[in-house]
């Protein structure tokens, strides 16, 4: 399939760029609808669009260059020749997160409120970004699909190897797009459920996005053959321990830990220590072991894809459910003490 969508004034506009643009517009419309639905104007959202785009593009590209310097040849080329390489998607998320923080610091909005409204739309942006990989060779899996019954989307996609032979690889990009569609529905439900009650959550929809995006990323990023692995230039001694893990998986683990700690610590402050709080920390440690060792480490050394990815997927599903239960535990701790979150609005 031709990757060029439009020839305009001697320039080539690729289908991938068109689809990502549709994703940006979908994200903008969803964020604007939710933010204006709170009675605000759209200035903060309009400012988030260019600021988040610049910071997200820069960090996503910078991280991809750092872990894949051999693809670019020089730092300058990474930011002048966009036909090469790709982006680290968690870096884009981090850039948008920083952009919302800057707006909050400037007094243009409440950072957490803006992020809550952004979270469902950001799922749509990631969904369309992954779908755009259909028109290039990124976000494919090293897993070869040999059964003709499975050689079709959404399971597999055809790819030409170096010799020109066509092989069918597991469509990692399609799996992630489907997962992000499900997360979009869950986040929108989560947001609207709490928006319709007297307690109006600030920041909680964003934290659920971080948690569920992390759970999805650990598995789908593992299946990719082009995932940016953690190869350090200065601290090369660390490569013996980190070279089998991608930056996206580290980002996922850190953000998931942040969410679990955020709600467990605040529930302790609100209602004291309960058995479920240390149990949540133990379960998170168990998640790191099953997803990291039994899943990621073993799959790269045994190629037992079905077994390892089943273990990894189940552990990530448990993480997603556990994080939501930890949030509910924090809410119940507040209810028992009759307390209200400091940054919440009540109607």
Coordinates of C-alpha atoms in Angstrom, one line a residue:
X1 CA 0.0 0.0 0.0
X2 CA 1.3 3.5 -0.9
X3 CA 2.3 5.4 2.2
X4 CA 2.0 8.7 0.4
X5 CA -1.4 10.3 0.8
X6 CA -0.9 13.7 -0.9
X7 CA 1.7 15.3 -3.2
X8 CA 1.4 19.1 -2.6
X9 CA 3.7 21.7 -3.9
X10 CA 6.5 19.2 -4.3
X11 CA 6.0 17.9 -0.7
X12 CA 4.9 14.4 0.3
X13 CA 2.3 14.1 3.0
X14 CA 2.2 10.6 4.3
X15 CA -0.9 8.7 5.5
X16 CA 0.7 8.2 8.9
X17 CA 0.8 12.0 9.3
X18 CA -2.8 12.4 8.2
X19 CA -4.0 9.8 10.7
X20 CA -1.9 11.3 13.6
X21 CA -3.4 14.7 12.7
X22 CA -6.9 13.2 13.0
X23 CA -5.9 11.8 16.4
X24 CA -4.7 15.3 17.5
X25 CA -8.0 16.8 16.4
X26 CA -10.0 14.1 18.2
X27 CA -8.0 14.7 21.4
X28 CA -8.6 18.4 21.1
X29 CA -12.3 18.1 20.6
X30 CA -12.7 15.6 23.5
X31 CA -10.6 17.7 25.9
X32 CA -12.4 20.9 24.9
X33 CA -15.8 19.3 25.4
X34 CA -15.0 18.0 28.9
X35 CA -13.2 21.1 30.0
X36 CA -15.9 23.5 28.8
X37 CA -18.4 21.2 30.4
X38 CA -17.0 22.3 33.7
X39 CA -18.0 25.9 33.0
X40 CA -14.5 27.1 31.8
X41 CA -13.4 28.8 28.6
X42 CA -11.2 27.1 26.1
X43 CA -8.1 29.2 26.5
X44 CA -6.2 26.6 28.6
X45 CA -7.0 23.8 26.1
X46 CA -5.9 26.0 23.1
X47 CA -2.6 26.8 24.8
X48 CA -2.1 23.1 25.8
X49 CA -2.3 22.1 22.1
X50 CA 0.9 23.9 20.9
X51 CA 2.8 23.7 24.2
X52 CA 2.1 20.0 24.6
X53 CA 2.9 19.3 21.0
X54 CA 6.3 21.0 21.2
X55 CA 7.3 19.4 24.5
X56 CA 5.9 16.0 23.6
X57 CA 7.5 16.0 20.2
X58 CA 10.8 17.1 21.6
X59 CA 10.9 14.5 24.5
X60 CA 9.6 11.7 22.4
X61 CA 12.2 12.3 19.7
X62 CA 15.0 13.0 22.2
X63 CA 14.5 9.7 24.0
X64 CA 14.3 7.7 20.8
X65 CA 17.5 9.3 19.6
X66 CA 19.3 8.5 22.9
X67 CA 18.4 4.8 22.8
X68 CA 18.8 4.5 19.1
X69 CA 21.7 6.8 18.1
X70 CA 22.8 4.4 15.4
X71 CA 19.7 5.2 13.4
X72 CA 20.4 8.9 13.1
X73 CA 24.1 9.5 12.9
X74 CA 24.0 12.8 14.7
X75 CA 21.8 14.6 17.2
X76 CA 21.0 17.4 14.7
X77 CA 19.7 14.9 12.1
X78 CA 17.3 13.5 14.7
X79 CA 15.5 16.9 14.7
X80 CA 15.9 17.8 11.0
X81 CA 15.2 14.5 9.2
X82 CA 11.9 13.2 10.4
X83 CA 11.8 10.5 7.8
X84 CA 14.2 8.6 10.0
X85 CA 13.4 6.8 13.3
X86 CA 10.4 7.2 15.4
X87 CA 9.2 8.5 18.8
X88 CA 9.0 7.2 22.3
X89 CA 5.3 7.5 23.1
X90 CA 5.8 7.8 26.9
X91 CA 8.0 10.7 26.2
X92 CA 5.1 12.4 24.4
X93 CA 2.8 11.7 27.4
X94 CA 5.5 13.2 29.7
X95 CA 5.8 16.3 27.5
X96 CA 2.0 16.9 27.6
X97 CA 2.0 16.3 31.4
X98 CA 4.8 18.9 31.8
X99 CA 2.8 21.3 29.5
X100 CA -0.2 21.1 31.8
X101 CA 2.0 21.7 34.8
X102 CA 3.4 24.8 33.2
X103 CA 0.0 26.2 32.6
X104 CA -1.0 25.5 36.2
X105 CA 2.2 27.3 37.4
X106 CA 1.2 30.3 35.2
X107 CA -2.2 30.4 36.9
X108 CA -4.1 29.7 33.7
X109 CA -5.9 26.7 35.0
X110 CA -5.9 24.0 37.6
X111 CA -3.3 21.4 36.4
X112 CA -5.2 18.4 37.8
X113 CA -8.5 19.5 36.4
X114 CA -7.1 20.1 33.0
X115 CA -5.4 16.7 33.1
X116 CA -8.6 15.0 34.1
X117 CA -10.3 16.5 31.0
X118 CA -7.3 15.6 28.8
X119 CA -7.0 11.9 29.8
X120 CA -9.8 10.4 27.6
X121 CA -8.8 12.5 24.6
X122 CA -5.1 11.5 25.0
X123 CA -6.3 7.8 24.7
X124 CA -7.7 8.8 21.3
X125 CA -4.5 10.4 20.3
X126 CA -2.5 7.3 21.2
X127 CA -5.0 5.1 19.5
X128 CA -4.7 7.0 16.1
X129 CA -0.9 7.2 16.5
X130 CA -0.7 3.5 16.8
X131 CA -3.1 3.0 13.8
X132 CA -0.8 5.2 11.7
X133 CA 1.9 2.5 12.1
X134 CA -0.1 0.5 9.5
X135 CA 1.6 2.7 6.8
X136 CA 5.2 2.2 8.0
X137 CA 7.2 -0.6 9.5
X138 CA 7.2 0.5 13.1
X139 CA 5.4 -1.2 16.1
X140 CA 5.6 -4.7 14.6
X141 CA 6.3 -7.8 16.6
X142 CA 9.2 -10.2 16.4
X143 CA 6.6 -13.0 16.7
X144 CA 6.0 -14.6 13.3
X145 CA 2.5 -15.8 12.5
X146 CA 2.7 -18.9 10.3
X147 CA -0.9 -20.1 10.4
X148 CA -2.8 -18.7 7.4
X149 CA -6.0 -18.5 9.5
X150 CA -4.3 -15.8 11.7
X151 CA -2.5 -13.9 8.9
X152 CA -4.9 -11.0 8.9
X153 CA -5.7 -7.9 10.9
X154 CA -6.1 -7.4 13.8
X155 CA -3.8 -10.3 14.5
X156 CA -1.0 -10.0 12.0
X157 CA 0.4 -7.7 9.3
X158 CA 2.5 -8.5 6.3
X159 CA 6.1 -7.2 6.3
X160 CA 8.9 -7.5 3.8
X161 CA 12.2 -8.6 5.2
X162 CA 15.7 -7.6 4.1
X163 CA 15.6 -10.1 1.2
X164 CA 12.2 -9.0 0.0
X165 CA 10.4 -12.0 1.4
X166 CA 7.0 -11.3 2.9
X167 CA 6.5 -12.5 6.4
X168 CA 3.5 -12.1 8.7
X169 CA 4.2 -10.5 12.1
X170 CA 2.0 -10.0 15.1
X171 CA 0.4 -6.6 14.8
X172 CA 1.5 -4.9 18.0
X173 CA 0.2 -1.6 16.8
X174 CA -3.3 -2.9 16.3
X175 CA -3.3 -4.6 19.7
X176 CA -2.4 -1.4 21.4
X177 CA -4.9 0.6 19.4
X178 CA -7.7 -1.8 20.6
X179 CA -6.5 -1.6 24.2
X180 CA -6.5 2.2 24.1
X181 CA -10.0 2.1 22.7
X182 CA -11.1 0.1 25.8
X183 CA -9.2 2.3 28.1
X184 CA -10.8 5.4 26.5
X185 CA -14.3 3.9 27.3
X186 CA -13.2 3.0 30.9
X187 CA -11.8 6.5 31.5
X188 CA -14.8 8.3 30.1
X189 CA -17.1 6.2 32.4
X190 CA -14.8 6.9 35.3
X191 CA -14.8 10.6 34.6
X192 CA -18.6 10.9 34.1
X193 CA -19.4 8.7 37.1
X194 CA -17.5 11.1 39.4
X195 CA -18.6 14.2 37.5
X196 CA -22.3 13.4 38.3
X197 CA -21.8 13.2 42.0
X198 CA -21.3 16.0 44.6
X199 CA -17.6 15.1 44.9
X200 CA -15.9 16.2 41.7
X201 CA -12.6 14.5 41.3
X202 CA -9.5 16.4 40.3
X203 CA -6.5 14.4 39.1
X204 CA -8.0 11.0 39.6
X205 CA -9.0 10.4 36.0
X206 CA -5.5 11.3 35.0
X207 CA -4.0 8.9 37.5
X208 CA -6.3 6.1 36.3
X209 CA -5.0 6.9 32.8
X210 CA -1.4 6.6 33.9
X211 CA -2.2 3.3 35.7
X212 CA -4.2 1.6 32.9
X213 CA -1.8 2.9 30.2
X214 CA 1.1 1.5 32.2
X215 CA -0.6 -1.9 32.4
X216 CA -1.2 -2.0 28.7
X217 CA 2.2 -0.7 27.8
X218 CA 4.2 -3.4 29.7
X219 CA 2.7 -6.1 27.4
X220 CA 2.3 -4.5 24.0
X221 CA 5.7 -2.8 24.1
X222 CA 7.3 -6.1 25.0
X223 CA 6.0 -7.7 21.8
X224 CA 7.6 -5.1 19.5
X225 CA 10.9 -5.7 17.7
X226 CA 11.7 -2.0 17.5
X227 CA 11.0 -1.0 21.1
X228 CA 13.8 1.4 22.4
X229 CA 15.7 -0.7 24.9
X230 CA 17.6 0.9 27.8
X231 CA 21.1 1.3 26.4
X232 CA 23.0 4.0 28.4
X233 CA 26.0 5.8 26.8
X234 CA 27.6 7.3 30.0
X235 CA 26.6 4.6 32.5
X236 CA 27.4 1.7 30.2
X237 CA 27.9 -0.6 33.2
X238 CA 24.1 -0.5 33.7
X239 CA 23.4 -2.0 30.3
X240 CA 24.1 -5.5 31.6
X241 CA 21.0 -5.1 33.8
X242 CA 18.8 -2.9 31.7
X243 CA 19.4 -3.8 28.1
X244 CA 16.5 -6.2 27.9
X245 CA 14.0 -3.6 29.3
X246 CA 12.5 -0.8 27.2
X247 CA 12.1 2.8 28.4
X248 CA 8.4 2.5 28.0
X249 CA 8.2 -0.4 30.4
X250 CA 10.3 1.5 33.0
X251 CA 8.0 4.5 32.6
X252 CA 5.0 2.2 33.1
X253 CA 6.4 0.7 36.2
X254 CA 7.3 4.1 37.7
X255 CA 3.9 5.7 37.0
X256 CA 2.0 2.7 38.2
X257 CA 4.0 2.8 41.5
X258 CA 3.3 6.5 41.8
X259 CA -0.5 5.8 41.5
X260 CA -0.4 3.0 44.1
X261 CA 1.7 5.0 46.5
X262 CA -0.4 8.1 46.1
X263 CA -3.6 6.5 47.2
X264 CA -2.2 4.2 49.8
X265 CA -0.3 7.0 51.5
X266 CA -3.3 9.3 51.5
X267 CA -5.6 6.6 52.8
X268 CA -3.2 6.1 55.7
X269 CA -3.4 9.8 56.4
X270 CA -7.1 9.8 56.2
X271 CA -8.0 6.7 58.2
X272 CA -4.8 5.1 59.5
X273 CA -3.0 1.9 58.5
X274 CA -5.2 -0.9 57.3
X275 CA -4.3 -4.4 56.1
X276 CA -5.1 -3.7 52.5
X277 CA -2.4 -1.0 52.2
X278 CA 0.7 -3.2 52.8
X279 CA -1.1 -5.9 50.8
X280 CA -1.2 -3.5 47.8
X281 CA 2.5 -2.9 48.1
X282 CA 3.2 -6.7 48.2
X283 CA 0.9 -7.2 45.2
X284 CA 2.8 -4.5 43.3
X285 CA 6.1 -6.2 44.1
X286 CA 4.5 -9.5 42.9
X287 CA 3.5 -7.7 39.7
X288 CA 7.1 -6.6 39.1
X289 CA 8.3 -10.2 39.5
X290 CA 5.7 -11.8 37.3
X291 CA 5.6 -9.2 34.6
X292 CA 9.4 -8.4 34.7
X293 CA 11.0 -11.8 35.4
X294 CA 8.4 -14.5 34.5
X295 CA 7.2 -12.4 31.5
X296 CA 9.8 -10.1 30.0
X297 CA 13.0 -11.8 31.1
X298 CA 11.9 -15.3 30.3
X299 CA 10.3 -14.5 27.0
X300 CA 13.5 -13.1 25.6
X301 CA 15.5 -16.1 26.7
X302 CA 13.1 -18.9 26.0
X303 CA 10.8 -17.5 23.1
X304 CA 7.9 -19.2 24.9
X305 CA 5.6 -16.5 23.7
X306 CA 2.2 -17.9 24.6
X307 CA 3.2 -18.9 28.2
X308 CA 5.2 -15.7 29.0
X309 CA 2.8 -13.2 27.5
X310 CA -0.2 -14.9 29.2
X311 CA 1.6 -14.6 32.6
X312 CA 2.5 -11.0 31.8
X313 CA -1.0 -10.0 30.6
X314 CA -2.7 -11.5 33.6
X315 CA -0.3 -9.7 36.0
X316 CA -0.9 -6.4 34.2
X317 CA -4.7 -7.0 34.4
X318 CA -4.4 -7.6 38.1
X319 CA -2.4 -4.4 38.4
X320 CA -5.1 -2.4 36.6
X321 CA -7.8 -3.8 38.9
X322 CA -5.8 -3.5 42.0
X323 CA -5.0 0.2 41.4
X324 CA -8.6 1.0 41.0
X325 CA -9.5 -0.9 44.2
X326 CA -6.7 1.1 46.0
X327 CA -8.4 4.3 44.8
X328 CA -11.8 3.1 46.1
X329 CA -10.1 2.2 49.4
X330 CA -8.9 5.8 49.7
X331 CA -12.4 7.1 49.0
X332 CA -13.8 4.9 51.7
X333 CA -11.2 6.1 54.2
X334 CA -12.3 9.7 53.5
X335 CA -16.0 8.8 53.8
X336 CA -15.6 7.1 57.2
X337 CA -13.8 10.1 58.6
X338 CA -16.2 12.6 57.0
X339 CA -13.3 14.3 55.2
X340 CA -13.1 16.1 51.8
X341 CA -10.1 16.1 49.5
X342 CA -8.4 19.4 49.6
X343 CA -8.4 20.0 45.9
X344 CA -12.0 18.9 45.2
X345 CA -15.0 21.1 44.3
X346 CA -18.4 20.5 45.8
X347 CA -21.7 21.6 44.4

